Structure formats: structure tokens, C-alpha cells
CSV table of C-alpha atoms in Angstrom, one decimal:
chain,number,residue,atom,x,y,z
A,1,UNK,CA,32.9,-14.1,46.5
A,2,UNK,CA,29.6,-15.7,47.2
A,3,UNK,CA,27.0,-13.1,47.1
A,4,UNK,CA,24.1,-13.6,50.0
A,5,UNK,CA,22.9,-10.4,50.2
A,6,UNK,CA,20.5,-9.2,47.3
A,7,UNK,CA,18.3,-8.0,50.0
A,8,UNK,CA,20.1,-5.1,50.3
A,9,UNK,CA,21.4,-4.8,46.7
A,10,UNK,CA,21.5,-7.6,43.9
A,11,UNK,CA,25.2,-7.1,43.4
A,12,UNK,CA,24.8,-9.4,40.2
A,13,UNK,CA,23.8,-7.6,37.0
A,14,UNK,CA,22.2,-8.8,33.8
A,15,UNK,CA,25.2,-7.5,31.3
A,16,UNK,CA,22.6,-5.6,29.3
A,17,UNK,CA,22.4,-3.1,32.7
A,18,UNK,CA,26.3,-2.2,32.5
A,19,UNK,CA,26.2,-2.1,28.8
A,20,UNK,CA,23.0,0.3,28.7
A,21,UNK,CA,24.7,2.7,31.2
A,22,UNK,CA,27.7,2.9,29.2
A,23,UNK,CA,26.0,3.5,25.9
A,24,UNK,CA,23.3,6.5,28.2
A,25,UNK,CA,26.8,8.3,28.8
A,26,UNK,CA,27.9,7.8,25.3
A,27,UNK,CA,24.5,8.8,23.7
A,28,UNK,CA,22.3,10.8,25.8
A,29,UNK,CA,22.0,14.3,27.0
A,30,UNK,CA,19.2,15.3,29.2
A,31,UNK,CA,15.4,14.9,28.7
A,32,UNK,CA,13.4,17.9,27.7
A,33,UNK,CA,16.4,19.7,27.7
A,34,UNK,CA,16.5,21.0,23.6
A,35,UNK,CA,15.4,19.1,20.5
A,36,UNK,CA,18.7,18.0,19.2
A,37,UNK,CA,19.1,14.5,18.9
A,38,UNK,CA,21.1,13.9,22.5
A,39,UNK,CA,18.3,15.3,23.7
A,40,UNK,CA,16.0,13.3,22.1
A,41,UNK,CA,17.5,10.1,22.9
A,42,UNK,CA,17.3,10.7,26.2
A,43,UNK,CA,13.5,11.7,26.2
A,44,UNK,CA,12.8,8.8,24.2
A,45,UNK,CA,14.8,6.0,26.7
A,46,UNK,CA,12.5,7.9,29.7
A,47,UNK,CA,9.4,7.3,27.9
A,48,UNK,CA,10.4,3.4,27.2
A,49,UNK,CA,11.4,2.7,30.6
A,50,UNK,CA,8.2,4.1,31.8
A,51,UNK,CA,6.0,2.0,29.9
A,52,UNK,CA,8.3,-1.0,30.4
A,53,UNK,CA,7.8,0.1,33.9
A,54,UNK,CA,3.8,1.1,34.1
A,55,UNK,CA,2.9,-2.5,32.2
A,56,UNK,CA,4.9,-4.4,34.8
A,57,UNK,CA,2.7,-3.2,37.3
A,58,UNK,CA,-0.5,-2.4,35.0
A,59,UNK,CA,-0.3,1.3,35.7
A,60,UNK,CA,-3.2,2.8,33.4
A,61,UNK,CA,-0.7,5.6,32.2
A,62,UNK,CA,3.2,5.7,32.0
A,63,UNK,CA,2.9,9.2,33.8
A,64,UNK,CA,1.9,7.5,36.8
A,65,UNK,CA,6.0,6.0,37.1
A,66,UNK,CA,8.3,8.7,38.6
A,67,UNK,CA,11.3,8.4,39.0
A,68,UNK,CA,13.1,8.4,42.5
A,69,UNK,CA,16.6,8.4,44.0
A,70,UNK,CA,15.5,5.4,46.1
A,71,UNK,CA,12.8,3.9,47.8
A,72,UNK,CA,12.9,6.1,50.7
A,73,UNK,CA,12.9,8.8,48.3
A,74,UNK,CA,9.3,7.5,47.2
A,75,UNK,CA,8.6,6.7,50.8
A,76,UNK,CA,8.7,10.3,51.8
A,77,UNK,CA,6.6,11.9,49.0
A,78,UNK,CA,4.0,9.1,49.4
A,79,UNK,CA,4.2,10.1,53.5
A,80,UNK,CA,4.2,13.5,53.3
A,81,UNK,CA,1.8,14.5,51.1
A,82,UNK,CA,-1.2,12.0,53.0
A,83,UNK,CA,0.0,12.1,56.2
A,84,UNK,CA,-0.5,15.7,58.2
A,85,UNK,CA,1.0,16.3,61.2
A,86,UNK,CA,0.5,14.7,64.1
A,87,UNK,CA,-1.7,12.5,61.4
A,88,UNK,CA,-3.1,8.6,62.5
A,89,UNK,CA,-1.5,6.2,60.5
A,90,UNK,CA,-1.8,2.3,60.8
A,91,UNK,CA,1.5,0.2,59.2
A,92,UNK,CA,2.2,-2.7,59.8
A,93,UNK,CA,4.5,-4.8,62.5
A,94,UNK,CA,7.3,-5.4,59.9
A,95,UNK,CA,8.5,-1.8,58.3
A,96,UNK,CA,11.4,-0.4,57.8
A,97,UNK,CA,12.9,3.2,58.9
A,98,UNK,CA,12.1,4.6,55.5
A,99,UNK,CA,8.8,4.5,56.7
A,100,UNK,CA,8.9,4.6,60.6
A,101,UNK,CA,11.1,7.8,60.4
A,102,UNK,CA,9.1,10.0,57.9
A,103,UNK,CA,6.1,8.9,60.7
A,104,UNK,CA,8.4,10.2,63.4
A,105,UNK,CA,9.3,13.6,62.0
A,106,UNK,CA,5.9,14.0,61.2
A,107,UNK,CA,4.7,13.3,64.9
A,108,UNK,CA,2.4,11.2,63.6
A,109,UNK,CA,0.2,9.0,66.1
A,110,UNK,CA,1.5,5.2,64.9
A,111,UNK,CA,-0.7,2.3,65.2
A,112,UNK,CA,0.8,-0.8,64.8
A,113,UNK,CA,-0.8,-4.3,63.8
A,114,UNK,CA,1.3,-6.6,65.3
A,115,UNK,CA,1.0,-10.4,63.9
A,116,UNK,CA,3.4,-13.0,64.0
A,117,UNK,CA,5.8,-14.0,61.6
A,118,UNK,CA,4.7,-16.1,58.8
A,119,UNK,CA,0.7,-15.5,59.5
A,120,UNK,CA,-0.4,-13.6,56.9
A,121,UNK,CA,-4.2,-14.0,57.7
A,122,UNK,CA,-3.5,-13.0,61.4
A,123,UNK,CA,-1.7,-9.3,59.7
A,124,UNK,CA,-5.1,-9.3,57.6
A,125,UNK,CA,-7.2,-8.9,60.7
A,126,UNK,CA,-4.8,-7.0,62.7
A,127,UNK,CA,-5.3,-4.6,59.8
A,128,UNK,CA,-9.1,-5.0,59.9
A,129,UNK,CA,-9.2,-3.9,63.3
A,130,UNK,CA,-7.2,-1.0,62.8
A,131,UNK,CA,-8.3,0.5,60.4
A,132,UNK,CA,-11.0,2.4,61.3
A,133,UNK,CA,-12.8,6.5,60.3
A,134,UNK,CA,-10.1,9.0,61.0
A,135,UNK,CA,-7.1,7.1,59.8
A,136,UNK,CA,-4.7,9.3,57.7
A,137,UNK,CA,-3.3,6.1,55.8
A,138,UNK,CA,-2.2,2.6,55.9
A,139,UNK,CA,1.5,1.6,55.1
A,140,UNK,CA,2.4,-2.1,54.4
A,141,UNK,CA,5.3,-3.5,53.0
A,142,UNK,CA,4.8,-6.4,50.7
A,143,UNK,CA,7.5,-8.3,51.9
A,144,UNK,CA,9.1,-8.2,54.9
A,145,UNK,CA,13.4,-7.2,54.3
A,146,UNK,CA,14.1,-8.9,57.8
A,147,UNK,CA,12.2,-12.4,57.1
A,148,UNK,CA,11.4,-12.2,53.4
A,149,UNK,CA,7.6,-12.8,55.6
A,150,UNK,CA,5.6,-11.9,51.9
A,151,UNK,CA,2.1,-9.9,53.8
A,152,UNK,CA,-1.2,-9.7,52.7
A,153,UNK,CA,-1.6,-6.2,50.9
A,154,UNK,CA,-4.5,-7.4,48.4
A,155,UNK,CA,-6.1,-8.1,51.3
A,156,UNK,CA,-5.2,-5.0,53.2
A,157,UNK,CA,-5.9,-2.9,50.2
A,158,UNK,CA,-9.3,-4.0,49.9
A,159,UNK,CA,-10.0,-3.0,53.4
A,160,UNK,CA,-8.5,0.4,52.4
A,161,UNK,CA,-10.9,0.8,49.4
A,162,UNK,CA,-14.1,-0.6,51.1
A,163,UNK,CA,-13.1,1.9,54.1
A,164,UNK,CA,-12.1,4.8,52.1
A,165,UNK,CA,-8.4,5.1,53.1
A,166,UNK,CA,-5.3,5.8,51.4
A,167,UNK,CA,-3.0,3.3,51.1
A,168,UNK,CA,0.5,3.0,50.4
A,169,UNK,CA,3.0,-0.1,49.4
A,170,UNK,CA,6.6,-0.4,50.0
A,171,UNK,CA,7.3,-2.9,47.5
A,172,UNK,CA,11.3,-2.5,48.5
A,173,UNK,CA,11.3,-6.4,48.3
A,174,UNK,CA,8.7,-7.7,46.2
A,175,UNK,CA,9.2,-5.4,42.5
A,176,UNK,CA,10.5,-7.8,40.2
A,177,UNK,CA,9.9,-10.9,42.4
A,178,UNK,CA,5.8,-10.7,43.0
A,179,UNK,CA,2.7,-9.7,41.1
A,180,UNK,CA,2.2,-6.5,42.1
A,181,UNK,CA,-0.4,-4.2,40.2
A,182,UNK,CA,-1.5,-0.5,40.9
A,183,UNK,CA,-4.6,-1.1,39.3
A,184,UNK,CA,-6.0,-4.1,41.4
A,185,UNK,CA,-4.9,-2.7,44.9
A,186,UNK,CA,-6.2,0.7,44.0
A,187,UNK,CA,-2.8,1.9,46.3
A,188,UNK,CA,-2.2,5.5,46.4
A,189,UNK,CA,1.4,5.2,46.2
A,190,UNK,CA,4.0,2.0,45.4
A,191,UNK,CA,7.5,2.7,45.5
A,192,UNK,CA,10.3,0.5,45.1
A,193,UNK,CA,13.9,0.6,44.6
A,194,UNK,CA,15.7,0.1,41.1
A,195,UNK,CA,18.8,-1.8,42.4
A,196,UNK,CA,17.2,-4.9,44.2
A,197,UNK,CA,14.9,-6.8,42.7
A,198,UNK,CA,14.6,-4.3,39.2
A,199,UNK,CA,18.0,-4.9,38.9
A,200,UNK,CA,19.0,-1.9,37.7
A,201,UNK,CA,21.9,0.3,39.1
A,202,UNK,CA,22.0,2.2,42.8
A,203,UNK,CA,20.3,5.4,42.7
A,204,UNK,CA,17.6,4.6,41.0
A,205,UNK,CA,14.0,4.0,42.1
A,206,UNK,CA,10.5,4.3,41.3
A,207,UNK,CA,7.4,5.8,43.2
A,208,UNK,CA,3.7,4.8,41.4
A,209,UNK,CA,1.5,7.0,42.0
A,210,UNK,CA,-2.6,6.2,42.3
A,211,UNK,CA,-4.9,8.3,40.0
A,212,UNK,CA,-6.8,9.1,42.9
A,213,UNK,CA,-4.2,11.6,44.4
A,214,UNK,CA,-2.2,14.5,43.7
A,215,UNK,CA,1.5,14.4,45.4
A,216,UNK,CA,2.7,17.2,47.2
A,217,UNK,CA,6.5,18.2,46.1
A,218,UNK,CA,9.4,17.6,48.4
A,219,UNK,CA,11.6,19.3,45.8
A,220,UNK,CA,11.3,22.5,43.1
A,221,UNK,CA,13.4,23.7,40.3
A,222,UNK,CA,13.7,22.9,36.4
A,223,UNK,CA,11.5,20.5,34.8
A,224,UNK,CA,12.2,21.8,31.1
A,225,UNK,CA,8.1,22.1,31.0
A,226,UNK,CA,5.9,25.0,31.5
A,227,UNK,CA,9.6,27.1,32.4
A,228,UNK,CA,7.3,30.5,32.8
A,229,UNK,CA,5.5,29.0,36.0
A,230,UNK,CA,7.2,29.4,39.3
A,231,UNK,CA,5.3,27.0,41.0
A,232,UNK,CA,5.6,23.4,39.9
A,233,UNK,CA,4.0,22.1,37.1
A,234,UNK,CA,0.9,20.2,38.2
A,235,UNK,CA,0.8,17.2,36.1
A,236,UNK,CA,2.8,14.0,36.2
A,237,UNK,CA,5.7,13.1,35.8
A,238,UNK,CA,6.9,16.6,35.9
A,239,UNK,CA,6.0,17.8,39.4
A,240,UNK,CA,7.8,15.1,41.0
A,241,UNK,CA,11.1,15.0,38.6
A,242,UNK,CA,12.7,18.6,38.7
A,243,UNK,CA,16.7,18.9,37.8
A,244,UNK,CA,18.6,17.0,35.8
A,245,UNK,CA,17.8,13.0,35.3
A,246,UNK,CA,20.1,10.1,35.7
A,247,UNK,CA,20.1,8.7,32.5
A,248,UNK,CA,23.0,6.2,32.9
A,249,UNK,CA,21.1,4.7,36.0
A,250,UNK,CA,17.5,5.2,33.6
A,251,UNK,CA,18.8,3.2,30.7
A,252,UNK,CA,20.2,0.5,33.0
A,253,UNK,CA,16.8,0.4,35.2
A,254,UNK,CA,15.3,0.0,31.8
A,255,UNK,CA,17.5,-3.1,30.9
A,256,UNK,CA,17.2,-4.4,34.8
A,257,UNK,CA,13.0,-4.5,34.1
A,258,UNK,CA,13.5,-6.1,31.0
A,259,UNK,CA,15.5,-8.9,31.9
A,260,UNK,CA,12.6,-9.4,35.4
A,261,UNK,CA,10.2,-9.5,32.6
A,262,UNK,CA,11.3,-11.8,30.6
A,263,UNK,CA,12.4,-14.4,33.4
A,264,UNK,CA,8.8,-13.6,35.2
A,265,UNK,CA,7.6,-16.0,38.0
A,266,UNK,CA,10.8,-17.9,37.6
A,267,UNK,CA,13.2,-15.6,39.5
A,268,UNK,CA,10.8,-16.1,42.5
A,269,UNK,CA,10.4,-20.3,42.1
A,270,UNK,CA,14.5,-20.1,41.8
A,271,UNK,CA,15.1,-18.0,44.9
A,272,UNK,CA,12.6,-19.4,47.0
A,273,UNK,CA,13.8,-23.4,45.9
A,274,UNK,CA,17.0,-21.3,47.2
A,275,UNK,CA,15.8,-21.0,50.6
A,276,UNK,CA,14.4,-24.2,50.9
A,277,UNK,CA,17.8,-25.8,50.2
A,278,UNK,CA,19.3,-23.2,52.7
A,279,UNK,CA,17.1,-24.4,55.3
A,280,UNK,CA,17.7,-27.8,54.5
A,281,UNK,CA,21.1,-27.1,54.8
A,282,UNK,CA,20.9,-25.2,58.0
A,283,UNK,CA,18.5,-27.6,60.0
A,284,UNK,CA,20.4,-29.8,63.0
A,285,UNK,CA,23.0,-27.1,63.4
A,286,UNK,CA,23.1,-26.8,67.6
A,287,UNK,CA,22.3,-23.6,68.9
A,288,UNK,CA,20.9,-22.0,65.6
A,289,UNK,CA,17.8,-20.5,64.8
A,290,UNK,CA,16.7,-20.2,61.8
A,291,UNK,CA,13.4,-18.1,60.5
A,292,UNK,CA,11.6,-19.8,57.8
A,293,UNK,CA,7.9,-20.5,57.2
A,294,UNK,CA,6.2,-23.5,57.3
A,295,UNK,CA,4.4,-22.7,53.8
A,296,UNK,CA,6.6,-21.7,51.0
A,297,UNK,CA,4.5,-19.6,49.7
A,298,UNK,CA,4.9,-16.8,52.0
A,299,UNK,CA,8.4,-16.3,52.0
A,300,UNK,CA,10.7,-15.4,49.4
A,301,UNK,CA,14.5,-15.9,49.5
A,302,UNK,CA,15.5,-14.2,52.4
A,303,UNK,CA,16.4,-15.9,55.4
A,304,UNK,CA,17.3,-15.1,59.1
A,305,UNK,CA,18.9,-16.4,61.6
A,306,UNK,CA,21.1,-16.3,64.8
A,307,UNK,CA,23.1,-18.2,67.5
A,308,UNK,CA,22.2,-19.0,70.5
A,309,UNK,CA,26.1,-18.3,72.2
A,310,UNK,CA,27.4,-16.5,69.0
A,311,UNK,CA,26.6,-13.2,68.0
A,312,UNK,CA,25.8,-12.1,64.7
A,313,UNK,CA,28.1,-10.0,64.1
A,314,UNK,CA,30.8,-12.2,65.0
A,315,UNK,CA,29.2,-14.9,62.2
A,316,UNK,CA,28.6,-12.1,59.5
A,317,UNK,CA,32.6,-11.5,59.9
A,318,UNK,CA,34.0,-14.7,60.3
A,319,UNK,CA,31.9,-15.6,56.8
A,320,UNK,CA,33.2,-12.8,55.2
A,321,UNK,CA,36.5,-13.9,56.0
A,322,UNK,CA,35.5,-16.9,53.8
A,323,UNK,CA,34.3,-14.6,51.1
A,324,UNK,CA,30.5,-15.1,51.9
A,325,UNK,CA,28.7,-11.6,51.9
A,326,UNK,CA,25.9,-11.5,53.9
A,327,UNK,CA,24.3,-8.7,56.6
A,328,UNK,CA,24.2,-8.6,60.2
A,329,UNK,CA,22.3,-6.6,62.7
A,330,UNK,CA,19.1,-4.7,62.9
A,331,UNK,CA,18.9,-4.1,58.9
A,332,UNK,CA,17.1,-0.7,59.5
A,333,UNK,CA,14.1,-2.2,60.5
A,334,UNK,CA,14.0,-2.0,64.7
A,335,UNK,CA,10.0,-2.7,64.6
A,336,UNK,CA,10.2,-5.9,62.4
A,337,UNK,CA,12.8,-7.6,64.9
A,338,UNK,CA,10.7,-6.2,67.4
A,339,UNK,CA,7.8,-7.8,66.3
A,340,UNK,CA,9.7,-11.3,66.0
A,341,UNK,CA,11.2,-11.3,69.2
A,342,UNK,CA,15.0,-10.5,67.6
A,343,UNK,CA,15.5,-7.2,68.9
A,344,UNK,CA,17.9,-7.9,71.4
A,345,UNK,CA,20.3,-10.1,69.2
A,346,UNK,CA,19.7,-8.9,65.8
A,347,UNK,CA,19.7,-11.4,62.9
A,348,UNK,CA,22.0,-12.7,60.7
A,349,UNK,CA,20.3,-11.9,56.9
A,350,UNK,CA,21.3,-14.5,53.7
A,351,UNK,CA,19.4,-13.2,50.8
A,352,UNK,CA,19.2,-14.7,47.5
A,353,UNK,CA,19.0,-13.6,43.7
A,354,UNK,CA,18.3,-15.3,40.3
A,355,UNK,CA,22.1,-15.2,40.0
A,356,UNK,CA,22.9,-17.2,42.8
A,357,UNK,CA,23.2,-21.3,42.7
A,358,UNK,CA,22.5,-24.4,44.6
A,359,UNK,CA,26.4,-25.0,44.7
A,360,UNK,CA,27.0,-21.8,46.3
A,361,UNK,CA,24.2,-22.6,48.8
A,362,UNK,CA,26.0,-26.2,49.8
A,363,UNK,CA,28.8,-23.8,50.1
A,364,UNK,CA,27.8,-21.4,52.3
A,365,UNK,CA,26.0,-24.2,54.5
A,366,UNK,CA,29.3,-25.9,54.9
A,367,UNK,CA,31.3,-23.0,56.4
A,368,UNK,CA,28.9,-22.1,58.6
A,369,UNK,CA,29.1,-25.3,60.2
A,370,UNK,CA,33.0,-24.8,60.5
A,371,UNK,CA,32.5,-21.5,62.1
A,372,UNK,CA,29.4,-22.5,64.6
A,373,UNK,CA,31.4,-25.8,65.3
């Protein structure tokens, strides 16, 4: 099979992941669950992956990494404990539900700044007027899942510090593919799947929290810390990590960062020179539209697309029939199809990885030519 859709997961595994989660179940017990050596083991592989984890994103301390189920997981600690409700919250045209529905439930009173696709200074100023006294927080995601559109969150965070207001990063698509520091955005929150661009294993994630906040608990229960408390511990990680850990997906998330660092900016030069030659390949088809940016810079290697007489899901089928993966359809983000005009027909997603190759890219160009023809 020809794998197009790391978007949702990079399918494709360094072998160190598989091998790490094999030797966590061999090995390891639980974290601060005794002193025997299981035990230990497993304490010692959370603190590694932590600091593998807080240099990658110049976190001052490795308490500041927690770790998540997910990105939504994240998402909704970082929501709920800045966001009251019926709180004022400014996000931007492209998120996805795991933000939009944590607003929802919260009432929250939504402020969108709309900007076009691909205009990353246009997003900076919608921000800039937005964001004014009162606001709760701003959300942004750093790169768009829909259009792999990468938006300005420097930019937006400096507005945030100058103004005083919390912000919070879904780095869903950019952790492991973009610079991304805690430190220089002065964010409240980041949080970011393990199983994209980490590649680690599903069920992982990571939320970063800011020094300049203290998250409310969406959880309680055993931390193996401070046992005679019955409220939660109030220092990091603990408070946001009760029960047991998963230290098969830890120990793989720990190989899946080690591999993104040691490739660094070269994952993101390989998938975007991915997209180039996918746009190349696509260009002159009749009827298809495909969503790429003029400047390379700000977009990484997602693409989307669609027909102007065939429907997505109908393409997304017939090239699974040819073993192509790829994923059709709103891709939990209403509001970013919204905001480029694609509500109505959806999208067809191709989404690349540092495992993918030009070959498979020719490939994939020529059958969809033999299905569109």
C-alpha cells in the first residue's frame, strides 16, 4: 500500500518505536509504583522521554511535559482550566473540533479571525484585531490539518504577551516537523499528539504547560506521590498524570522523538519537496482543484483537493481500491473548510511523511489520472 495519510497518523514507524514497545512490556512495571527495579525502569524511561521531549521544544523544566492520551486530551485541560463559562475566546479560521467542541460545551462566546488560505500576514492582523481586554484566550493551530496552511503563532503569541492573554498552541501538525519552542512563544499550553509527526505509537500525546499557569484537573486518582492527600497533588507532572502510565506507548514516544531529532529540519525539506512534486504531478488534470501555496514556505506536506463532477468520496475509494490510502471528507475540521470555501464538497487529503518517496508520489499521480479520466 502507498501510505498518503500521515496527517492523521504516520502509519510508518522508525523500527526503534516497535522495538522500544516491546522491550517497555518485557522490562517495565509502572512509574512510582515501588522501588524494585521494574519499577525503576519505568520511572527512569518517563524521566528520559521528558527531557528528550522538554529540549525539543526548549521547555525550561522536564516537569513542564505531561503526558496525554491524545491531543484532544491536552486540548481540553488547556480549554478548560483558562476558559470559564460562557468565557471570550479568539481562535483562529482553521481549527479543528478538538478545539471548537471543548468551546461549545463550554458556551463560550467564539470569535473567529477569518484570513484566507495561504496569508499568513492577513491571520496576523485578523488576530491583532481581535484580540482585545476581556479575552479569556487565544487558540491557534500551527498548522492547519486541512491545508497543511503553517500560521503565524510567533506572531500571534507576541500579541498575546504584549496584551496580556493566555495563549494556547495546537501543534497537532507541526511537533516534529516545525520549530516550535515554549520558551519563545511564552504559550500557556502546546499540546500535540505522539503518533503523527513524534512518531510514536497511538495513544500517546503530550500537553506543555507554560510556567505562568496552573492547570486545573480533568481527572483524580493515584499518582504514587503525596498518597495521604485527597486532593491532587499540586505540582507537575503529577496533577495531570493520575493512574497507571502507558509505558509501551512512553518508551516508543521516546524512540519516535529521537529519531525527529536526529533527522531535524530534514523531515520538513523532504515532505514539503513531496508536495511540490505532488502538485506538479497534479497540475493540468481537468476539473481538479488542488490547494497549494504559492510560497513553500507556508505549507508543509499536506495537500487538498477535489473535483469539480466527482466527489471525494467517490476518489478516496476508487484509490483505495488501488491501494493508495488517503482521507476524504470534512477531517474534523468544519470551520477550516469553512473558511476556504470547501464546506459544501469536502476535500480529498494526501498527506506525506519522511517515509514516503518521490516514486510513490509519480505513483499516486498516475492513478489518479486513470480514475478522474
Amino acid at each position: 500500500m502507498i501510505y498518503l495519510d500521515s496527517a492523521a497518523t504516520t502509519f510508518q514507524k522508525p523500527p526503534d518505536v516497535a522495538a522500544a514497545m516491546v522491550d517497555a512490556l518485557q522490562t517495565m512495571s509502572s512509574p512510582g509504583r515501588g522501588g524494585h527495579p521494574l519499577a525503576m525502569h519505568a520511572a527512569d524511561t518517563t524521566f528520559f522521554c521528558r527531557n528528550e521531549i522538554a529540549d525539543l521544544f526548549h521547555a525550561e523544566s522536564p516537569e513542564q511535559v505531561i503526558f496525554t492520551h491524545n491531543a484532544t486530551h491536552g486540548l481540553n485541560i488547556a480549554i478548560k482550566t483558562l476558559v470559564p463559562r460562557g468565557g471570550r475566546v479568539v481562535i483562529s479560521g482553521y481549527e479543528h473540533n478538538a478545539v471548537t467542541r471543548p468551546l461549545a460545551a463550554l458556551h463560550a462566546q467564539i470569535y473567529v479571525a477569518d484570513a484566507p488560505l495561504f496569508q499568513p500576514e492577513a491571520v496576523w492582523k485578523a488576530f491583532d484585531a481581535l484580540i482585545q481586554p476581556g479575552i479569556d484566550a487565544v487558540i491557534c493551530n500551527h498548522v492547519s490539518n486541512v491545508f497543511g496552511f503553517v500560521q503565524p503563532v510567533e506572531q500571534i503569541a507576541d500579541i498575546c504577551r504584549a496584551r496580556n492573554v493566555p495563549f494556547i498552541i495546537d501543534a497537532s501538525q507541526s511537533a516534529g516537523i516545525l520549530p516550535l519552542s515554549i520558551a519563545r512563544t511564552g504559550a500557556s499550553f502546546i499540546a500535540m499528539p505522539g503518533h503523527k509527526g513524534l512518531y510514536g505509537p497511538q495513544g500517546t500525546g503530550v500537553l506543555l504547560c507554560g510556567s505562568n499557569v496552573t492547570p486545573k484537573t480533568l481527572m483524580e486518582g493515584g499518582t504514587g506521590s503525596d498518597s495521604i492527600r485527597q486532593d491532587m497533588p499540586d505540582f507537575l507532572p503529577d496533577r495531570l498524570e493520575p493512574g497507571t502510565h502507558n509505558m509501551p506507548g512512553i518508551a516508543g514516544l521516546m524512540a519516535g522523538v529521537r529519531y525527529v531529532r536526529s533527522r531535524g529540519m530534514a523531515i520538513l525539506k523532504k515532505e514539503q519537496a513531496l508536495c511540490r512534486l505532488a502538485g506538479e504531478q497534479l497540475r493540468g488534470i481537468s476539473g481538479l482543484q488542488i490547494y497549494t501555496a504559492r510560497n513553500p514556505a507556508v505549507q508543509t506536506g499536506v495537500i487538498s483537493l477535489c473535483h469539480k463532477t466527482k466527489d471525494v468520496e467517490t476518489i478516496s475509494n476508487e484509490l483505495a481500491q488501488h491501494k493508495i490510502a488517503v482521507r476524504s471528507g470534512l477531517h474534523c475540521a468544519p470551520l477550516a473548510h469553512r473558511t476556504a470555501g470547501t464546506l459544501k464538497t469536502g476535500t480529498v487529503r494526501v498527506s506525506f511523511s519522511d517515509f514516503n518517496t518521490e516514486n510513490e508520489i509519480l505513483q499516486f499521480g498516475d492513478t489518479l489520472r486513470q480514475i478522474l479520466r
